[in-house]
mmCIF file of C-alpha atoms in Angstrom:
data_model
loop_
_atom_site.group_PDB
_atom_site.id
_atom_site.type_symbol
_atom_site.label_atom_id
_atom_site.label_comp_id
_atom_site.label_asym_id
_atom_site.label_seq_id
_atom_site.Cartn_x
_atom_site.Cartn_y
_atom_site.Cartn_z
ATOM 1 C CA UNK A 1 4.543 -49.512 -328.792
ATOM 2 C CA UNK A 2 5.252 -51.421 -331.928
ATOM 3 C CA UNK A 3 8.971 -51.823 -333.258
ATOM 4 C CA UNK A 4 8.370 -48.487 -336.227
ATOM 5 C CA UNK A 5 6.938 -46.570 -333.891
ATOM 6 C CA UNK A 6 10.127 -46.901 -331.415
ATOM 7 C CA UNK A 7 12.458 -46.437 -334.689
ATOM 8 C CA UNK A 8 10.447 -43.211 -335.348
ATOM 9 C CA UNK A 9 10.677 -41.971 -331.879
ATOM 10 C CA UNK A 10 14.233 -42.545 -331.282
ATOM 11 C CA UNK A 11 15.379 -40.926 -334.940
ATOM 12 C CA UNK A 12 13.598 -37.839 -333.835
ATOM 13 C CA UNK A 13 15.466 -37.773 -330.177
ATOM 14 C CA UNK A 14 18.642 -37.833 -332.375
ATOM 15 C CA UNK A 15 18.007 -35.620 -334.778
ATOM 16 C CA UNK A 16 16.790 -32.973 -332.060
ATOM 17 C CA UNK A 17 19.201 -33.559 -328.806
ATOM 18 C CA UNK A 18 22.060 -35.082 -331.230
ATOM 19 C CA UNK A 19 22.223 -37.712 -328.916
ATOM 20 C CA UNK A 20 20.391 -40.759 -326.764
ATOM 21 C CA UNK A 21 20.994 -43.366 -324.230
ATOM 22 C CA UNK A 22 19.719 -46.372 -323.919
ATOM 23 C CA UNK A 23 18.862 -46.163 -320.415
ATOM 24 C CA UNK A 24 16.745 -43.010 -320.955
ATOM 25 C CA UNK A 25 15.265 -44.467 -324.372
ATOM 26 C CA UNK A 26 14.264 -47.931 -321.869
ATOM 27 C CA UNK A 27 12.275 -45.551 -319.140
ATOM 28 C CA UNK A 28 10.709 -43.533 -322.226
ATOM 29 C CA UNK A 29 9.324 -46.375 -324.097
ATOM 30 C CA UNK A 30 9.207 -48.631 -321.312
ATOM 31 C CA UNK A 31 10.844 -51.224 -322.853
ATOM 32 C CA UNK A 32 13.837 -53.324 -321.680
ATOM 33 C CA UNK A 33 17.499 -52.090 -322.260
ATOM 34 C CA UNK A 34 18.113 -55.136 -324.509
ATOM 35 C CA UNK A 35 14.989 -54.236 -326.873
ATOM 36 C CA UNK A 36 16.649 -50.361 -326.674
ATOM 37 C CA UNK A 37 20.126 -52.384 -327.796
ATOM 38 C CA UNK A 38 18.693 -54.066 -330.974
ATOM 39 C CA UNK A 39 16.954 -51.053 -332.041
ATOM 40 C CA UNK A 40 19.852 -49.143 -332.496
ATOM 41 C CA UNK A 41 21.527 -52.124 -334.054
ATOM 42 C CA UNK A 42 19.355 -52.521 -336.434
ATOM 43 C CA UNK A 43 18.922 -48.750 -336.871
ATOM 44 C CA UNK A 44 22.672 -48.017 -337.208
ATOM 45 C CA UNK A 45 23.430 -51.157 -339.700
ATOM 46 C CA UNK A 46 20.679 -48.897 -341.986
ATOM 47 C CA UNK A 47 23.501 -46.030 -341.717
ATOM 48 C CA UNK A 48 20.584 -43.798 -339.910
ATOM 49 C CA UNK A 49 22.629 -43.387 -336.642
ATOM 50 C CA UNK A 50 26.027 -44.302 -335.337
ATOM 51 C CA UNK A 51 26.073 -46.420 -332.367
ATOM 52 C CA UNK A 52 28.062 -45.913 -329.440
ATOM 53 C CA UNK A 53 28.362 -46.936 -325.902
ATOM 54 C CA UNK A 54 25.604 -46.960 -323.875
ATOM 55 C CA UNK A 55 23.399 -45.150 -326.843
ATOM 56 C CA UNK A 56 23.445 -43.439 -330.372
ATOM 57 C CA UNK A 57 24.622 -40.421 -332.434
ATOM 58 C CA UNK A 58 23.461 -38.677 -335.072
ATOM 59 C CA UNK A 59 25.103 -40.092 -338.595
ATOM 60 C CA UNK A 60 25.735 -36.923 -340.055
ATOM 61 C CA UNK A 61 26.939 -33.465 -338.330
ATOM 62 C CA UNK A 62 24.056 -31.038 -339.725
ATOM 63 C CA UNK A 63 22.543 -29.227 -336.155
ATOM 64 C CA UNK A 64 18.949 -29.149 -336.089
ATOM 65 C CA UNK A 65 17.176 -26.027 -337.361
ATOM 66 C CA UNK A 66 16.168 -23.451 -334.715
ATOM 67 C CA UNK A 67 12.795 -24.289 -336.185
ATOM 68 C CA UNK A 68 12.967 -27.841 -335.041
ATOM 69 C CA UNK A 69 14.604 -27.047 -331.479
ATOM 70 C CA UNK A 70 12.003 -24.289 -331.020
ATOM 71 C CA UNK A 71 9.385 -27.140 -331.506
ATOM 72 C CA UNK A 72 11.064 -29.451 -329.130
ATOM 73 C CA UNK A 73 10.530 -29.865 -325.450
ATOM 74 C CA UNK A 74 7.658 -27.243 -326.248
ATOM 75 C CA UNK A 75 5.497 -28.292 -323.164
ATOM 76 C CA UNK A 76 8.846 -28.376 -320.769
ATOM 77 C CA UNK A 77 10.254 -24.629 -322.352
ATOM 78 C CA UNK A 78 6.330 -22.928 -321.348
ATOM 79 C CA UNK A 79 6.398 -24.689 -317.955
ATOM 80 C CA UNK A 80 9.637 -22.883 -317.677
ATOM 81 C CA UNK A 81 8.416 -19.643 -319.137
ATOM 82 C CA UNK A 82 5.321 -19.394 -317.043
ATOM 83 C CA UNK A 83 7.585 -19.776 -313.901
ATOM 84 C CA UNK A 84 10.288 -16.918 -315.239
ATOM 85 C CA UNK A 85 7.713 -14.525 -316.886
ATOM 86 C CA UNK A 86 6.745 -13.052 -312.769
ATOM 87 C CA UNK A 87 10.570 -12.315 -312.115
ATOM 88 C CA UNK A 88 9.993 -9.138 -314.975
ATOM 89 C CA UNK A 89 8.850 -6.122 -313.412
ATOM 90 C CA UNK A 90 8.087 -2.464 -314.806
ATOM 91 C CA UNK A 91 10.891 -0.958 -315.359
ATOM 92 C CA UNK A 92 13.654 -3.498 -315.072
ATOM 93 C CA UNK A 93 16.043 -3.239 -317.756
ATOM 94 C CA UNK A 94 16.753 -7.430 -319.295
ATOM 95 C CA UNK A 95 19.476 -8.952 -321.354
ATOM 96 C CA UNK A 96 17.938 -12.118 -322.763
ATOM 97 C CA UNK A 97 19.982 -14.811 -324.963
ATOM 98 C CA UNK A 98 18.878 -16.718 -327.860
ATOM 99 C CA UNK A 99 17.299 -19.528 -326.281
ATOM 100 C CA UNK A 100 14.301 -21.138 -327.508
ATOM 101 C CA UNK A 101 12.967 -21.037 -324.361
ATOM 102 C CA UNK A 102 13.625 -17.205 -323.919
ATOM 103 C CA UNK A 103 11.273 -16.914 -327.068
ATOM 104 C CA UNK A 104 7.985 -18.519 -325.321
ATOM 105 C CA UNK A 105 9.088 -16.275 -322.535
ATOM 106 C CA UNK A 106 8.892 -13.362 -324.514
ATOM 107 C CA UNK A 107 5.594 -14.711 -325.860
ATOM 108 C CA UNK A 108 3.735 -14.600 -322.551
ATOM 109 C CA UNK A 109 5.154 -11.242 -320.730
ATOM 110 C CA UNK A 110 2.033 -9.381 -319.894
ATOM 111 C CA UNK A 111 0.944 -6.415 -321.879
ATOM 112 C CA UNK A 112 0.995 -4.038 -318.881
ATOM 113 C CA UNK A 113 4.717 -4.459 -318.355
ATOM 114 C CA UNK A 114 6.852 -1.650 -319.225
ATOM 115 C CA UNK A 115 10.660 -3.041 -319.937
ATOM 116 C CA UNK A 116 13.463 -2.574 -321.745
ATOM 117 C CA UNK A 117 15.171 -5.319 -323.346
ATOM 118 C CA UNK A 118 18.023 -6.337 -325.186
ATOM 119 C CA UNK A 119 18.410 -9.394 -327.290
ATOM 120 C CA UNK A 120 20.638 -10.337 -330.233
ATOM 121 C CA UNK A 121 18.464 -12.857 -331.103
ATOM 122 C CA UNK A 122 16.564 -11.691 -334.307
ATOM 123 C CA UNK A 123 13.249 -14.201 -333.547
ATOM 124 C CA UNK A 124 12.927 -12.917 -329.753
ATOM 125 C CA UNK A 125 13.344 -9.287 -331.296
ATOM 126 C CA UNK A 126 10.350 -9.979 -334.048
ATOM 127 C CA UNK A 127 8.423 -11.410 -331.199
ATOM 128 C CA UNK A 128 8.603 -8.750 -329.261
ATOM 129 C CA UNK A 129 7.367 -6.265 -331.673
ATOM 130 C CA UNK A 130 3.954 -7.606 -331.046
ATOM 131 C CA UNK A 131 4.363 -6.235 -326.809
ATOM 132 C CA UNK A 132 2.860 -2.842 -326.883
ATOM 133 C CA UNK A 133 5.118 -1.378 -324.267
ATOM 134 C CA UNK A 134 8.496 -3.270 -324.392
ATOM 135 C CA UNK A 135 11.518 -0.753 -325.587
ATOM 136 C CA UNK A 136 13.106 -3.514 -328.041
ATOM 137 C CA UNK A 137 16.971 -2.704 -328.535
ATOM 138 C CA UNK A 138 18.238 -5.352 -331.028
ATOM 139 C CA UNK A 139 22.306 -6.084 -330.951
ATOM 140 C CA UNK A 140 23.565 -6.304 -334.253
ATOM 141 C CA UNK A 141 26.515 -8.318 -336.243
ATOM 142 C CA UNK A 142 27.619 -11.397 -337.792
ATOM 143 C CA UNK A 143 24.425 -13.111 -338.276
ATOM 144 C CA UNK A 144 24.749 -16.791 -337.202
ATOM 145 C CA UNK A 145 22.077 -17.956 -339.956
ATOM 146 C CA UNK A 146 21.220 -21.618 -338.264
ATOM 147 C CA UNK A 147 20.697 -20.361 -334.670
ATOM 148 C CA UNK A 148 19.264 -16.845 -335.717
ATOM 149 C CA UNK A 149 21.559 -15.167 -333.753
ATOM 150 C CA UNK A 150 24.035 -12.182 -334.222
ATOM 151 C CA UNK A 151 27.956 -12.947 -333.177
ATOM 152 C CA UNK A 152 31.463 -11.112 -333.141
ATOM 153 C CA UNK A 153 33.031 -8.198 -331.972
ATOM 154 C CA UNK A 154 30.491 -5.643 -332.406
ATOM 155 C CA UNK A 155 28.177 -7.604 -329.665
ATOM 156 C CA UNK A 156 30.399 -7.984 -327.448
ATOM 157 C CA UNK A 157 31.284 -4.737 -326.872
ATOM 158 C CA UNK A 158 27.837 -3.786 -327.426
ATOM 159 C CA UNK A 159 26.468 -6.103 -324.009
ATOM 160 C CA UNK A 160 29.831 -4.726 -322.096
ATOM 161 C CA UNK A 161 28.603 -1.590 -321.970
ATOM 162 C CA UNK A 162 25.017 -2.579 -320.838
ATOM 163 C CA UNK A 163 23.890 -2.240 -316.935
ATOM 164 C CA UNK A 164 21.035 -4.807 -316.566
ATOM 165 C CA UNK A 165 18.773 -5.871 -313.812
ATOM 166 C CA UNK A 166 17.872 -9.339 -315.067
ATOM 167 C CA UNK A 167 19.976 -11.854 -317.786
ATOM 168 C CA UNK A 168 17.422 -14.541 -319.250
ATOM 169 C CA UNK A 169 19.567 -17.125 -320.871
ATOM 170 C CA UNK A 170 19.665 -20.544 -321.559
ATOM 171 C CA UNK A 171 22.394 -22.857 -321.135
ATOM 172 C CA UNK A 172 24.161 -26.062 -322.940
ATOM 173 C CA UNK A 173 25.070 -27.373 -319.610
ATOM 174 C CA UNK A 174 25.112 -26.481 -316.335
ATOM 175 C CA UNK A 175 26.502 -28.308 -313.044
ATOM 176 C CA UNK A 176 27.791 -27.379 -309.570
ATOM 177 C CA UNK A 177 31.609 -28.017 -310.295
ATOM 178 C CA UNK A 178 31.753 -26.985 -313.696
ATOM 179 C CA UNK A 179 29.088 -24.213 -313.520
ATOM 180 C CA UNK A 180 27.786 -23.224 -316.400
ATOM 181 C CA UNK A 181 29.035 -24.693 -320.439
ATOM 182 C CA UNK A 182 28.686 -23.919 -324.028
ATOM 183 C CA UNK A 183 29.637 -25.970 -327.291
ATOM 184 C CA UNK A 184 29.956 -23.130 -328.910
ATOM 185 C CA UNK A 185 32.936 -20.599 -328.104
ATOM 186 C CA UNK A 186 31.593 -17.388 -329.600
ATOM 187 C CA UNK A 187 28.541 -18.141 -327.758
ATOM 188 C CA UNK A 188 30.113 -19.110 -324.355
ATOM 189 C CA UNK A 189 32.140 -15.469 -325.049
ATOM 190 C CA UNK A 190 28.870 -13.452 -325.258
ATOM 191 C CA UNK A 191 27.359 -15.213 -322.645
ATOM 192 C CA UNK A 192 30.112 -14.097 -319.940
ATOM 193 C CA UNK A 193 29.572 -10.514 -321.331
ATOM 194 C CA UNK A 194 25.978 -10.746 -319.892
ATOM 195 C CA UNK A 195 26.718 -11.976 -316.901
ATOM 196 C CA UNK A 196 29.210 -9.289 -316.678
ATOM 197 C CA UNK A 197 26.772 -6.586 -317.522
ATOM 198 C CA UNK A 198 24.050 -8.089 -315.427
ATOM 199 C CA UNK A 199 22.705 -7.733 -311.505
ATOM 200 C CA UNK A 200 20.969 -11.000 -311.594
ATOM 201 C CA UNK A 201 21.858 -14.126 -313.668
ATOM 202 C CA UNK A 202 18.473 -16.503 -314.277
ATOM 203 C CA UNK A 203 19.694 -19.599 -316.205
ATOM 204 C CA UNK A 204 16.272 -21.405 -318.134
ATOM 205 C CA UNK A 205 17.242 -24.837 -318.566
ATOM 206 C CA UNK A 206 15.198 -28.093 -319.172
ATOM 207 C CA UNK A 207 15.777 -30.879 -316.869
ATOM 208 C CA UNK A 208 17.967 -32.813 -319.946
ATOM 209 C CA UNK A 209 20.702 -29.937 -319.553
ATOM 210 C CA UNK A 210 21.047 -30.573 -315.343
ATOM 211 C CA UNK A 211 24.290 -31.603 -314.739
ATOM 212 C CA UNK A 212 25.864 -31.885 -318.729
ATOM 213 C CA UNK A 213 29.130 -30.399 -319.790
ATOM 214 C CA UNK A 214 29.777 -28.531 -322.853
ATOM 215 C CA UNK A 215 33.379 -27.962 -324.122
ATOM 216 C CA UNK A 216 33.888 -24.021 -323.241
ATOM 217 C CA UNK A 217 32.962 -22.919 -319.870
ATOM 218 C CA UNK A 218 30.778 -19.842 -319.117
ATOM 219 C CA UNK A 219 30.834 -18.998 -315.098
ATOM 220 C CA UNK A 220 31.159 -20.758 -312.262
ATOM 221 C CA UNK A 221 28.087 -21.662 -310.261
ATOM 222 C CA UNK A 222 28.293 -19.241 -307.847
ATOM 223 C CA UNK A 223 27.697 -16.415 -310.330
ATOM 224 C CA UNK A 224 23.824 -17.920 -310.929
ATOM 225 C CA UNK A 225 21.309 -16.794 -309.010
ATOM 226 C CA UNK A 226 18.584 -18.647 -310.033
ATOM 227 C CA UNK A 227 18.161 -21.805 -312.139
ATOM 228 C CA UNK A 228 14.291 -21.941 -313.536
ATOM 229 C CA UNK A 229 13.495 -25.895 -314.860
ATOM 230 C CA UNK A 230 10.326 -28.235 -315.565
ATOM 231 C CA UNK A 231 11.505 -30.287 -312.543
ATOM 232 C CA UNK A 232 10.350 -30.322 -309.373
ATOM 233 C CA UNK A 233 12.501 -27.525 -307.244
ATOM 234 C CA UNK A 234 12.333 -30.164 -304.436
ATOM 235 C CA UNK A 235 14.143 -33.104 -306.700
ATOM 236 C CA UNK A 236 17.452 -34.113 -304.911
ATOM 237 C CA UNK A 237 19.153 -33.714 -308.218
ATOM 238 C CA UNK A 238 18.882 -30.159 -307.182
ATOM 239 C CA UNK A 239 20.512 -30.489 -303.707
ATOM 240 C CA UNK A 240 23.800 -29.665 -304.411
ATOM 241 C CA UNK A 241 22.783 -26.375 -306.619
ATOM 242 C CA UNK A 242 21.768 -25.422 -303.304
ATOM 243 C CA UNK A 243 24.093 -25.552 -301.082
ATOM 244 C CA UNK A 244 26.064 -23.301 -303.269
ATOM 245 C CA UNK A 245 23.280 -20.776 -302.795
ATOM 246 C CA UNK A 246 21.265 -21.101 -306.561
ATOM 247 C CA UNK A 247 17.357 -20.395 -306.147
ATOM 248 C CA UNK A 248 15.608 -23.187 -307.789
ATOM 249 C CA UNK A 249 12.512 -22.378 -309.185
#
């Protein structure tokens, strides 16, 4: 791979997971960790990224659209999809979160399924207006324009009062000690409310989010039933997940 085409590559793995490491960038482009290093020298010095240690960080603090992160890891999120779309059932009642990967989920649940479910994610709701026998209930407030989600008060005490067989929802970060994290606190606050409201917790998480904190935490791991990624189920990395009793699928 020639020298732009790295630059390229690693500006886009910024701008979309607003961060990289050198190590993963080496394995990637199979290139040595020195070559990674004078990349993002040479990258940062053009006031594209700021370099750290042991990788790189976006330059400025805009998050990237939920047009670009629906876009990204697209091969990963229907791997993920295909494996969580034969947990729904007829007549199961479903919470599901604003994940990008929850919306290729809801693109692939067969049209024979009869389900209710709630979202307050507007582009999961629109998608599922195309299902001919899914009972949409949308959760309004706050709109939160960038992630195309609603927030606040009113949804919170709209999911409280829910009784759901299955939560969909994807996760910042998830690992056995911390369980399961959010950077964002109204977020992470919603996200407890369908756990609370839920029978079964499925987390949807690609393999990048094993193991990563976030700053607010969410539940601890023994409130997750099952943890659906691209990975191999079988992948040591999944060991401990385990032993604390989480289905990997």
């Amino acid at each position: 791979m020639l020298k732009e085409e790295r630059h390229h590559h690693i500006l886009d793995q910024v701008k979309l997971n607003r961060k990289v490491l050198s190590s993963d960038l080496s394995i990637e482009l199979n290139v040595s960790e020195d070559t990674i290093r004078r990349d993002l020298n040479e990258l940062s010095a053009k006031g594209l990224i700021k370099k750290v240690h042991g990788g790189a960080l976006p330059k400025d603090t805009i998050a990237p659209s939920y047009e670009e992160r629906s876009s990204h890891n697209l091969k990963e999120k229907n791997s993920i999809a295909k494996k969580a779309v034969n947990l729904i059932k007829d007549g199961q009642v479903i919470i599901m979160s604003g994940s990008t990967t929850n919306l290729q989920l809801a693109k692939i649940i067969p049209s024979d399924i009869n389900a209710t479910i709630y979202t307050y994610s507007l582009p999961i709701a629109l998608q599922l207006t195309e299902h001919p026998s899914i009972e949409i209930i949308f959760i309004g407030g706050k709109l939160n324009k960038p992630a195309q989600v609603t927030v606040g008060l009113d949804v919170v005490s709209s999911i409280s009062q829910l009784r759901a067989d299955l939560c969909f929802m994807g996760t910042g970060g998830i690992n056995v000690n911390n369980g399961m994290t959010e950077p964002n606190w109204e977020v992470s606050h919603i996200k407890k409310c369908m756990i609370e409201a839920s029978a079964k917790v499925i987390v949807l998480c690609t393999n990048n989010k094993i193991n990563e904190i976030k700053r607010y935490p969410v539940t601890p791991i023994n409130r997750i039933n099952t943890i659906i990624t691209d990975s191999n189920p079988s992948d040591q990395i999944f060991n401990s997940f385990k032993e604390k009793g989480v289905t990997i699928l």
